[in-house]
Tab-separated table of C-alpha atoms and ligand atoms in Angstrom:
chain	number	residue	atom	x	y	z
A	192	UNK	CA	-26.889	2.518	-5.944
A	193	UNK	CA	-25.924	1.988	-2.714
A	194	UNK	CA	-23.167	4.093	-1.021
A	195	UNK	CA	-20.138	2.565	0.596
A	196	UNK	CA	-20.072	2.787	4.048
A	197	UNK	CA	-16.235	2.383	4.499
A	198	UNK	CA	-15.831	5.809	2.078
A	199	UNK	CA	-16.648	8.192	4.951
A	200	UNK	CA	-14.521	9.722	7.588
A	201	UNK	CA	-16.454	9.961	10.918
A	202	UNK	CA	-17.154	13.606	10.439
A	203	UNK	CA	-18.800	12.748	6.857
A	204	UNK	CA	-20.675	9.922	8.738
A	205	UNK	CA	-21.590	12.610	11.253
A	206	UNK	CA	-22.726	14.556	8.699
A	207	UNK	CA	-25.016	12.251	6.989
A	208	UNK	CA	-26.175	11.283	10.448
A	209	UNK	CA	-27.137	14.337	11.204
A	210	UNK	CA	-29.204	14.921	8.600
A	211	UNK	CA	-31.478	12.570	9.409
A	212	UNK	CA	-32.029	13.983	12.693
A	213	UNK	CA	-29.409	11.431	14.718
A	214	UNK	CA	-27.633	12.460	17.643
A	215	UNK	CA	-24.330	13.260	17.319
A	216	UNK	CA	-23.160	9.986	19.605
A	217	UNK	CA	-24.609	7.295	16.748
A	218	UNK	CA	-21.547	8.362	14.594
A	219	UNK	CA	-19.197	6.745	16.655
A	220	UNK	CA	-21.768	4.226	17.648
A	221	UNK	CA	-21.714	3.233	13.787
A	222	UNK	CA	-17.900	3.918	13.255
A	223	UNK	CA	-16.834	1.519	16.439
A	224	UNK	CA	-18.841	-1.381	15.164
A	225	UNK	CA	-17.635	-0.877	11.499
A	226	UNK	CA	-13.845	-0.533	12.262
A	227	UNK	CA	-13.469	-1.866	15.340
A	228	UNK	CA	-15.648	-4.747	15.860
A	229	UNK	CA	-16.025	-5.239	11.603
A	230	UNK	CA	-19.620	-6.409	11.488
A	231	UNK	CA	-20.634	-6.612	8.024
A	232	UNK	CA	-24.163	-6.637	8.722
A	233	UNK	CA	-26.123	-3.447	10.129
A	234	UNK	CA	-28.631	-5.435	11.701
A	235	UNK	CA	-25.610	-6.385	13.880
A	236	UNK	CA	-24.918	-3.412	15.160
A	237	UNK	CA	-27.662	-3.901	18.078
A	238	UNK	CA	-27.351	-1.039	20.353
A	239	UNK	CA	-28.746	1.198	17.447
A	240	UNK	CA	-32.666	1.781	16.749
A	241	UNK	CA	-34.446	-0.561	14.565
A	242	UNK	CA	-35.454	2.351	11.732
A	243	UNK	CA	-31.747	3.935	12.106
A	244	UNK	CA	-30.500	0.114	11.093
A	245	UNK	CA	-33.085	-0.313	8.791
A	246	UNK	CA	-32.100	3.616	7.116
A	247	UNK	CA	-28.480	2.447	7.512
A	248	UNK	CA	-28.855	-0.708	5.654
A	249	UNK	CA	-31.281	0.796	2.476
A	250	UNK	CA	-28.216	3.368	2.018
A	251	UNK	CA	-25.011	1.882	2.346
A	252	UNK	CA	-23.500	-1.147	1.606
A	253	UNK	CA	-21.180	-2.450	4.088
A	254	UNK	CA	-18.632	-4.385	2.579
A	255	UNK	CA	-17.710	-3.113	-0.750
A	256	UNK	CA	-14.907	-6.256	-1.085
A	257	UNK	CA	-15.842	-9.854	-1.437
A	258	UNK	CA	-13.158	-12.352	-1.008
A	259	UNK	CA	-13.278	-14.788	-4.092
A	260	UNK	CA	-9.980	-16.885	-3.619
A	261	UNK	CA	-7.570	-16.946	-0.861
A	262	UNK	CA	-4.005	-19.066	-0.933
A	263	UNK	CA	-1.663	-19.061	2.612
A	264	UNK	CA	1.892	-20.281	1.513
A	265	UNK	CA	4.355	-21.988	4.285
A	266	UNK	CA	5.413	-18.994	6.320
A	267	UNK	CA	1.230	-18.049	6.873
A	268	UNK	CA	1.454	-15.452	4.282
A	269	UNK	CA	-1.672	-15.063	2.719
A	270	UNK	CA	-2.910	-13.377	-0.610
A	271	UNK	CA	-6.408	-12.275	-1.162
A	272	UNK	CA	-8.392	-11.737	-4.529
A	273	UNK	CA	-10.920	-9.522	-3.593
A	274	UNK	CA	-13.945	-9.003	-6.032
A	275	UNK	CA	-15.065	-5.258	-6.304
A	276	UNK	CA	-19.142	-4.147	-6.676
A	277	UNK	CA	-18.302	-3.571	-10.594
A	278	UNK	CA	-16.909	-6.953	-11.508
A	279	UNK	CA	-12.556	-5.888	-11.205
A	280	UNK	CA	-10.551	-8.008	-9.027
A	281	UNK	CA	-7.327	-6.778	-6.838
A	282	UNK	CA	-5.161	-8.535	-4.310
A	283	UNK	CA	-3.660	-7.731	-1.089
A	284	UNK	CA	-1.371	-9.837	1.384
A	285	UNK	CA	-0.883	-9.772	5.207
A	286	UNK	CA	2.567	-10.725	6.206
A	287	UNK	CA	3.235	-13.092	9.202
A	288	UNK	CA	6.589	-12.079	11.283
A	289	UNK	CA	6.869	-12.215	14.732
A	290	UNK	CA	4.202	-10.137	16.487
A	291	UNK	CA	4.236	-8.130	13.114
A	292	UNK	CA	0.864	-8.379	10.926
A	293	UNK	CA	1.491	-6.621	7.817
A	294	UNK	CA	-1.008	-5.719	5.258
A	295	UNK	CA	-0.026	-4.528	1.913
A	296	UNK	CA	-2.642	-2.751	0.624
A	297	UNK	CA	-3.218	-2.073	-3.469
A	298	UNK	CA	-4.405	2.015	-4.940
A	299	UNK	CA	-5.543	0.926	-8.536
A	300	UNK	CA	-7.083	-1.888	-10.692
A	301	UNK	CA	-3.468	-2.270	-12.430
A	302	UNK	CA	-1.505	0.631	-13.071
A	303	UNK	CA	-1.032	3.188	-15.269
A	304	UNK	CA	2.870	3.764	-14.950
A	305	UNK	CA	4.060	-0.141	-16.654
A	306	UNK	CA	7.469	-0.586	-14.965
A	307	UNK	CA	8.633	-3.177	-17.408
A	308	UNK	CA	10.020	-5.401	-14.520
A	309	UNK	CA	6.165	-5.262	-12.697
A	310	UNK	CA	3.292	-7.880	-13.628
A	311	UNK	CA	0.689	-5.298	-12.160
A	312	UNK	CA	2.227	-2.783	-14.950
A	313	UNK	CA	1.386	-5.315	-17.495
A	314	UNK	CA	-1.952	-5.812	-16.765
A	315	UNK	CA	-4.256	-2.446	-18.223
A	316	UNK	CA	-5.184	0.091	-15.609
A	317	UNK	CA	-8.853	-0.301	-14.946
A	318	UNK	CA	-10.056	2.556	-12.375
A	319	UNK	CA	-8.655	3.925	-8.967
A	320	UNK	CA	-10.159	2.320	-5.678
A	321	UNK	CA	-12.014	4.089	-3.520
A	322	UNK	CA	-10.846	4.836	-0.068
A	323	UNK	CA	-13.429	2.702	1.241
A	324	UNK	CA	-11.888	-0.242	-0.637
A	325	UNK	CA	-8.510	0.891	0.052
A	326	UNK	CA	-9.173	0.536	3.961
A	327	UNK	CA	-11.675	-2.207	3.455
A	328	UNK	CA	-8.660	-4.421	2.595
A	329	UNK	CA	-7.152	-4.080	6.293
A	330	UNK	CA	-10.925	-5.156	7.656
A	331	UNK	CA	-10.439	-7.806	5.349
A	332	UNK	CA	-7.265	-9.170	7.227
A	333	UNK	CA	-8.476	-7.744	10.664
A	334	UNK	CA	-11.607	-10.214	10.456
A	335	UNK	CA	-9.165	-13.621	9.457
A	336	UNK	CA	-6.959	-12.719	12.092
A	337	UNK	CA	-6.701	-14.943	15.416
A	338	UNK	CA	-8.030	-13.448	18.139
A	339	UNK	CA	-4.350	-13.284	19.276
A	340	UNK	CA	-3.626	-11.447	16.579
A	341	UNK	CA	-4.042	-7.679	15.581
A	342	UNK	CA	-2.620	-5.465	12.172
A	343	UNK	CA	-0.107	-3.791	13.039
A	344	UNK	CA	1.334	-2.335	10.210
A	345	UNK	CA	-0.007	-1.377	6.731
A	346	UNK	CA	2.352	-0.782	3.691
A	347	UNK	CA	1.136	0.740	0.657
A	348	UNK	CA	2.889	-1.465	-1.731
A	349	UNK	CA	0.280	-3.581	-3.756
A	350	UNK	CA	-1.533	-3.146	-7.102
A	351	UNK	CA	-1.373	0.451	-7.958
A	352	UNK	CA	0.618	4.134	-7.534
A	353	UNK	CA	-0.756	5.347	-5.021
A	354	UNK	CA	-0.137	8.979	-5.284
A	355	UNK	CA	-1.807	9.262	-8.606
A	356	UNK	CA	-4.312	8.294	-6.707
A	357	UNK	CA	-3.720	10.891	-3.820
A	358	UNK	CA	-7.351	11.569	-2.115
A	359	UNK	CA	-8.742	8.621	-1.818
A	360	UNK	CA	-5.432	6.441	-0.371
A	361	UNK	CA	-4.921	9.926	1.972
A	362	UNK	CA	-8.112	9.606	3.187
A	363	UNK	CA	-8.236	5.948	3.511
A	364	UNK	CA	-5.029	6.357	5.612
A	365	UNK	CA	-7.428	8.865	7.830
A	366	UNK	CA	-9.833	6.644	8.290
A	367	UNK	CA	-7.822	3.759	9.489
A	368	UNK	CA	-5.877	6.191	11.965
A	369	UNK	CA	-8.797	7.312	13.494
A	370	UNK	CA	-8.913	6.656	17.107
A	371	UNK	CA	-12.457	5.669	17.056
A	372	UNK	CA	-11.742	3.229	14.953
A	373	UNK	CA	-9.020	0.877	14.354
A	374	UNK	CA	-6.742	3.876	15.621
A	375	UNK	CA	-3.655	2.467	13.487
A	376	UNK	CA	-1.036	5.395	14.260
A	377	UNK	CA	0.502	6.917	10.918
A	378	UNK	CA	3.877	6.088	11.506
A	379	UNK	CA	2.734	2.165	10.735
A	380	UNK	CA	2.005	3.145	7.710
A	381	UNK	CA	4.606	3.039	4.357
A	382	UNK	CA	3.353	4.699	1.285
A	383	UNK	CA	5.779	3.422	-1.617
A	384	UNK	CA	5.470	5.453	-5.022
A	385	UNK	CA	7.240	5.363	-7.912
A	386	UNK	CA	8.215	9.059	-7.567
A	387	UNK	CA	5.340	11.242	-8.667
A	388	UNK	CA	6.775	14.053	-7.451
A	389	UNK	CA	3.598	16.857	-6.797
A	390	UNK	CA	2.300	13.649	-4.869
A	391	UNK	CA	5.305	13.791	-2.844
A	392	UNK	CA	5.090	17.677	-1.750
A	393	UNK	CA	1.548	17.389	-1.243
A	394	UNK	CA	2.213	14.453	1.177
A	395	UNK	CA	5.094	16.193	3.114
A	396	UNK	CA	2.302	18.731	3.859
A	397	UNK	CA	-0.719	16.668	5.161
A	398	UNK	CA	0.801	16.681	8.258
A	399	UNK	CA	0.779	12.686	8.649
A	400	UNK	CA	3.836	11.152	9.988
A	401	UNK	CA	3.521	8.364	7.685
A	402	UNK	CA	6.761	6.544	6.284
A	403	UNK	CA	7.811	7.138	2.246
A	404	UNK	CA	9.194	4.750	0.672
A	405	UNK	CA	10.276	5.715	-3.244
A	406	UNK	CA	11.240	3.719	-5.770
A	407	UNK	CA	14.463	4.689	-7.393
A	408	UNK	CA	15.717	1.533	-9.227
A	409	UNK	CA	18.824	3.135	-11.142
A	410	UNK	CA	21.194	5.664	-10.824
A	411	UNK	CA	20.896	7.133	-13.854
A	412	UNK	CA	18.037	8.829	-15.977
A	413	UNK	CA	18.229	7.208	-18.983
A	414	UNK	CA	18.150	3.412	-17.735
A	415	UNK	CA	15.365	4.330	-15.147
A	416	UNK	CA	13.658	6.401	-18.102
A	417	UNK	CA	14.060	2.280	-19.833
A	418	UNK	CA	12.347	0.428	-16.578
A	419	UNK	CA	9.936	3.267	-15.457
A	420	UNK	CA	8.426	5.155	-18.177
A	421	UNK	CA	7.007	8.396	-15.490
A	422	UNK	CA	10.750	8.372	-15.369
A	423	UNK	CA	10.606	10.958	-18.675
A	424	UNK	CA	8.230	13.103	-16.591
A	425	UNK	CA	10.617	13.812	-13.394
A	426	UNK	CA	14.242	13.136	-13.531
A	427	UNK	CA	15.763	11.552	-10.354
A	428	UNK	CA	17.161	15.017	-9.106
A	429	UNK	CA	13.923	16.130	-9.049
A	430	UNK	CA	12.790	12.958	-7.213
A	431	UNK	CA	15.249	13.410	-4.742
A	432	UNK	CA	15.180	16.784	-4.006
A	433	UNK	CA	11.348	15.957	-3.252
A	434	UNK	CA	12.619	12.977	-0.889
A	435	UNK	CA	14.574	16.169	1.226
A	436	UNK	CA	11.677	17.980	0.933
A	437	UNK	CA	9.510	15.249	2.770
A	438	UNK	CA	12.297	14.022	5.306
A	439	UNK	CA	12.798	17.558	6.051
A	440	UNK	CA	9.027	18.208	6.834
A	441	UNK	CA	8.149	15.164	8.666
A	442	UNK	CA	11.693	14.479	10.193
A	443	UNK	CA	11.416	10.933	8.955
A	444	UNK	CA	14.289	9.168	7.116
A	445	UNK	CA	13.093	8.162	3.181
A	446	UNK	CA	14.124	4.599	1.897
A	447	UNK	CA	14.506	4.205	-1.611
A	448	UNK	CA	13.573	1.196	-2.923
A	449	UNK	CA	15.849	-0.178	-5.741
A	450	UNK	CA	14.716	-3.346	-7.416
A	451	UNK	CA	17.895	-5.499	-8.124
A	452	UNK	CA	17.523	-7.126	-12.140
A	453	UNK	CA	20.300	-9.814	-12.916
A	454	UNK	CA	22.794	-7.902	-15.713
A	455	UNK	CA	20.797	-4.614	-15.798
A	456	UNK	CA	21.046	-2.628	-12.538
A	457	UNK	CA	23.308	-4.767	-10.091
A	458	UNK	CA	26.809	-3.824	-10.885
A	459	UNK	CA	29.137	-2.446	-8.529
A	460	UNK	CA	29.815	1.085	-10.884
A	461	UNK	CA	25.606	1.159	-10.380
A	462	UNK	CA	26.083	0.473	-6.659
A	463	UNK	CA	28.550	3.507	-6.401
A	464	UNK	CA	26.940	6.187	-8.337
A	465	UNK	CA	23.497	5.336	-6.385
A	466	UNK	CA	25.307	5.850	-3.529
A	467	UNK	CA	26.614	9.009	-4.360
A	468	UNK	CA	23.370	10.426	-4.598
A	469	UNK	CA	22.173	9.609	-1.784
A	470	UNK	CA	25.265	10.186	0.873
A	471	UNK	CA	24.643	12.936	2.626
A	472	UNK	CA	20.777	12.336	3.089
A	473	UNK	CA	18.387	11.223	5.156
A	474	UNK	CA	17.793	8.263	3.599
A	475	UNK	CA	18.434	4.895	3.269
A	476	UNK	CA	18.375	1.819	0.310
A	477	UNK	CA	16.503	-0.749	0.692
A	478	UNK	CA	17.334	-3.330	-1.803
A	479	UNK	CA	14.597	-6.124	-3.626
A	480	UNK	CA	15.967	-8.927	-5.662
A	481	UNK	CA	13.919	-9.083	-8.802
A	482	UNK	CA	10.556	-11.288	-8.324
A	483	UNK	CA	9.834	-13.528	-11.479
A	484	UNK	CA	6.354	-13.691	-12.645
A	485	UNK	CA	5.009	-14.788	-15.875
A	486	UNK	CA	5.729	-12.709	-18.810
A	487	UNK	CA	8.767	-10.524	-17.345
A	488	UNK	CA	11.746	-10.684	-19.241
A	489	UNK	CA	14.341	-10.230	-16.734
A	490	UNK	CA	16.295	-11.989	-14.316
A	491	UNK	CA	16.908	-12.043	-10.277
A	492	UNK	CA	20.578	-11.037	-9.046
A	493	UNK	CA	22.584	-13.725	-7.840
A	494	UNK	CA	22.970	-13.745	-4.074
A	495	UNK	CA	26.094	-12.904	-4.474
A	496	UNK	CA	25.795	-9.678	-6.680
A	497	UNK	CA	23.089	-8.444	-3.789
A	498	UNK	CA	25.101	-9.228	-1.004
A	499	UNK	CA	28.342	-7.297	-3.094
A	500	UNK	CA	25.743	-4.456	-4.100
A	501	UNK	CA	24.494	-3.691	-0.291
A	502	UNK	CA	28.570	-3.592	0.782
A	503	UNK	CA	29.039	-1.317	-2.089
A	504	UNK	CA	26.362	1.291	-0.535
A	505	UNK	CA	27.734	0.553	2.613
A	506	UNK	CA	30.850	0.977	1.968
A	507	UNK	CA	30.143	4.653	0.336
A	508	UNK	CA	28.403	5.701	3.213
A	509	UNK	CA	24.958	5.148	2.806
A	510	UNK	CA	22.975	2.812	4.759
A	511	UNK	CA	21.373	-0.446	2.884
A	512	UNK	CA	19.602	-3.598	3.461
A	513	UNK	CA	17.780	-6.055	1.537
A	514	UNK	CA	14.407	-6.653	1.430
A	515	UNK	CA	13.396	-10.576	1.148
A	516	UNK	CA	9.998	-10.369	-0.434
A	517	UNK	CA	7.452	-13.264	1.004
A	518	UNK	CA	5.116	-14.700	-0.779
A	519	UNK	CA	6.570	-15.208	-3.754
A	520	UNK	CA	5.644	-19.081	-4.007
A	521	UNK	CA	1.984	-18.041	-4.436
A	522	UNK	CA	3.253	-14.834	-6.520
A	523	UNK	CA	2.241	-12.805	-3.531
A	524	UNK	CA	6.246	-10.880	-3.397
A	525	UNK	CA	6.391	-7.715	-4.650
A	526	UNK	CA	5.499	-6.642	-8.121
A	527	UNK	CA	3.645	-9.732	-8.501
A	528	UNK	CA	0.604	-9.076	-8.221
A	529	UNK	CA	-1.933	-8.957	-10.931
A	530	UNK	CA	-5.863	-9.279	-9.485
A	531	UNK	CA	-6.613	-12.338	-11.958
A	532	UNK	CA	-8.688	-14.488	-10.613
A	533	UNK	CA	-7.040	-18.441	-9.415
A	534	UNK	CA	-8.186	-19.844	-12.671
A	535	UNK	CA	-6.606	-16.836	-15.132
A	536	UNK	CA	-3.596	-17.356	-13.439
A	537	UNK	CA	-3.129	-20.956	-14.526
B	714	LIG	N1	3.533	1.792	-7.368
B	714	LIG	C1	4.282	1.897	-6.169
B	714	LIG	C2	3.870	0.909	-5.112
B	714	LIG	C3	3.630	-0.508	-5.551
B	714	LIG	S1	5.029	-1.400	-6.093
B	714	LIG	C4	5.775	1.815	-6.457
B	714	LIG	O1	6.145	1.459	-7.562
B	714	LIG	O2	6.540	2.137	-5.567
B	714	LIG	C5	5.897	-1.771	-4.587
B	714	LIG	C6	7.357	-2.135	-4.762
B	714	LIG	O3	7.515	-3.387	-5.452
B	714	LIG	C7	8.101	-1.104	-5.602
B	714	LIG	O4	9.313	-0.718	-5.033
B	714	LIG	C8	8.313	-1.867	-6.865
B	714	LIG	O5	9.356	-1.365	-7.589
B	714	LIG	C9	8.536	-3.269	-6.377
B	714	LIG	N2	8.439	-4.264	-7.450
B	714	LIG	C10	7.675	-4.200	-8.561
B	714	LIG	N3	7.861	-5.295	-9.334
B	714	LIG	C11	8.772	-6.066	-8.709
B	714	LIG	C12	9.365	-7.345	-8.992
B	714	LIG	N4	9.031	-8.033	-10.075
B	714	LIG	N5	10.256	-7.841	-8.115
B	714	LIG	C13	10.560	-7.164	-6.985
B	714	LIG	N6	10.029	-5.963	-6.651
B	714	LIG	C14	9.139	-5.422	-7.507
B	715	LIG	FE1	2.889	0.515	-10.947
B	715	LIG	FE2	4.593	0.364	-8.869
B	715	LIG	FE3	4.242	-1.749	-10.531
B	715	LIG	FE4	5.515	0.426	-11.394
B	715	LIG	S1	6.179	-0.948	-9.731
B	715	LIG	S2	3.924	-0.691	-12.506
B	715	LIG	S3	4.413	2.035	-10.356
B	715	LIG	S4	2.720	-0.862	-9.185
């Protein structure tokens, strides 16, 4: 089978390149018109020799995504369903605000952990993606884009935890960075995980000034132990003393992420003792009123109770805001999205 193209780093294209006999130059030849001009087609890339393009094209494949439904809601946000060489579906969204282009980017075909208040943790876990279609979802975006327009930022929020699978969204991360290429700078980047805690040493030692995002979503053990099952394998002081760990490494602040459900996690007492973990840190809440999708049997926070929540951090000394997911019309918000194709959905 073919190999995908969008896997390697420069130096493994380099590598391969070389191989064959290929000046060192061609690997940056191949890498600009991949990542910077996206050509999906190596008889494109015209500054290359015939056999070389011909060599490229009977070995690699491309484009490892095809886009099989797209829906744009009234704010431009757009959601993808992008069909994978094996026959599994994910999604990803780019987010319209300002001069901001945001893509959110998923790991897995659904996801192993099953928060109970996530419609990708309902759906089985398939496989992890490759870092080739981890990054291939930015090109994706890059290629719709006006030519105004440019990514700017990347979050690592979609389908998927991405630190249990560490390598390939590291290196996909890498590749997008790389100055040759699209030369997105790490600190654009937001890696959310639920709080897989090796994942979360490892990362504070790569070196990449990337942004972490972890997602708390209770104060207490035994409720998040109810709406995260990892939550029985590390315990939130164990999460947290891995959130010093990276903010102490990389200098960067953490934001926790704390999913507000009507009833369950929203009261004031909640708001207090979260905030007493987390005075004294560098960190920060930020604060997502539940998204609805089909099948989740919980409730959003009134505006009220998030309004009265973020005071109650404030108020205790630790910084807060709340994060209006977009999207959500075309189920695009966060921890909606499932990778079913237009006509599962309905
Ligand atoms: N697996 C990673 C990253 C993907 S989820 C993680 O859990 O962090 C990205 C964010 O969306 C997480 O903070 C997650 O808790 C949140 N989320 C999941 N389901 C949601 C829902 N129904 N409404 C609002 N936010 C949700
Ligand atoms: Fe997986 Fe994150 Fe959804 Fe939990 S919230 S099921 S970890 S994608």
């Amino acid at each position: 089978m073919a190999q995908d193209l969008l896997s390697l780093s420069r130096d493994e294209l380099a590598q391969v390149l070389a191989s064959w006999g290929e000046p060192e130059f061609r690997s940056a030849q191949i890498f600009d018109w991949v990542w910077k001009r996206w050509v999906t087609d190596f008889a494109a890339m015209t500054n290359l020799p015939l056999a070389l393009r011909t060599r490229l094209d009977q070995t690699f494949t491309p484009a490892p995504l095809t886009p099989l439904a797209h829906q744009v809601d009234e704010e431009a946000t757009e959601k993808v369903l992008l069909g994978l060489a094996d026959g599994e579906a994910i999604e990803a969204v780019l987010m319209r605000e300002g001069d901001r282009r945001t893509v959110c980017l998923s790991t897995q075909v659904g996801c192993p952990v099953g928060c109970a208040f996530c419609a990708t943790g309902q759906s089985k876990f398939k496989r992890n993606l490759t870092a080739g279609e981890i990054a291939g979802q930015v090109l994706h975006f890059a290629r719709r884009l006006a030519p105004s327009e440019r990514v700017t930022h990347v979050v690592v929020m979609g389908m998927g935890e991405p630190l249990f699978n560490y390598a390939a969204t590291i290196k996909a991360v890498r590749i997008l960075n790389d100055p040759q290429g699209m030369g997105l700078g790490a600190r654009r980047f937001t890696i959310s995980t639920v709080g897989v805690v090796p994942g979360i040493l490892r990362l504070a030692q790569e070196g990449l000034q990337v942004n972490l995002a972890i997602s708390l979503h209770a104060p207490e053990d035994r409720l998040r132990e109810k709406l995260v099952p990892t939550g029985q394998k590390w315990t939130i002081g164990e999460i947290l003393e891995a959130g010093d760990a990276y903010a102490q490494a990389t200098g960067r602040r953490v934001s926790y992420e704390y999913v507000l459900l009507g009833g369950v996690n929203d009261g004031l007492a909640q708001a207090r003792a979260l905030a007493e973990l987390l005075r004294g840190r560098l960190a920060h809440v930020n604060l997502i009123p539940f998204n609805p999708a089909p099948g989740l049997p919980f409730a959003p926070p009134s505006p009220g109770q998030v309004d009265a929540f973020r005071r109650e951090l404030v108020n205790h000394g630790v910084d807060a805001t709340v994060r209006r997911s977009r999207g959500t019309r075309i189920l695009a918000g966060c921890g909606q999205l499932r990778g079913l194709s237009t006509a599962q959905q309905n």
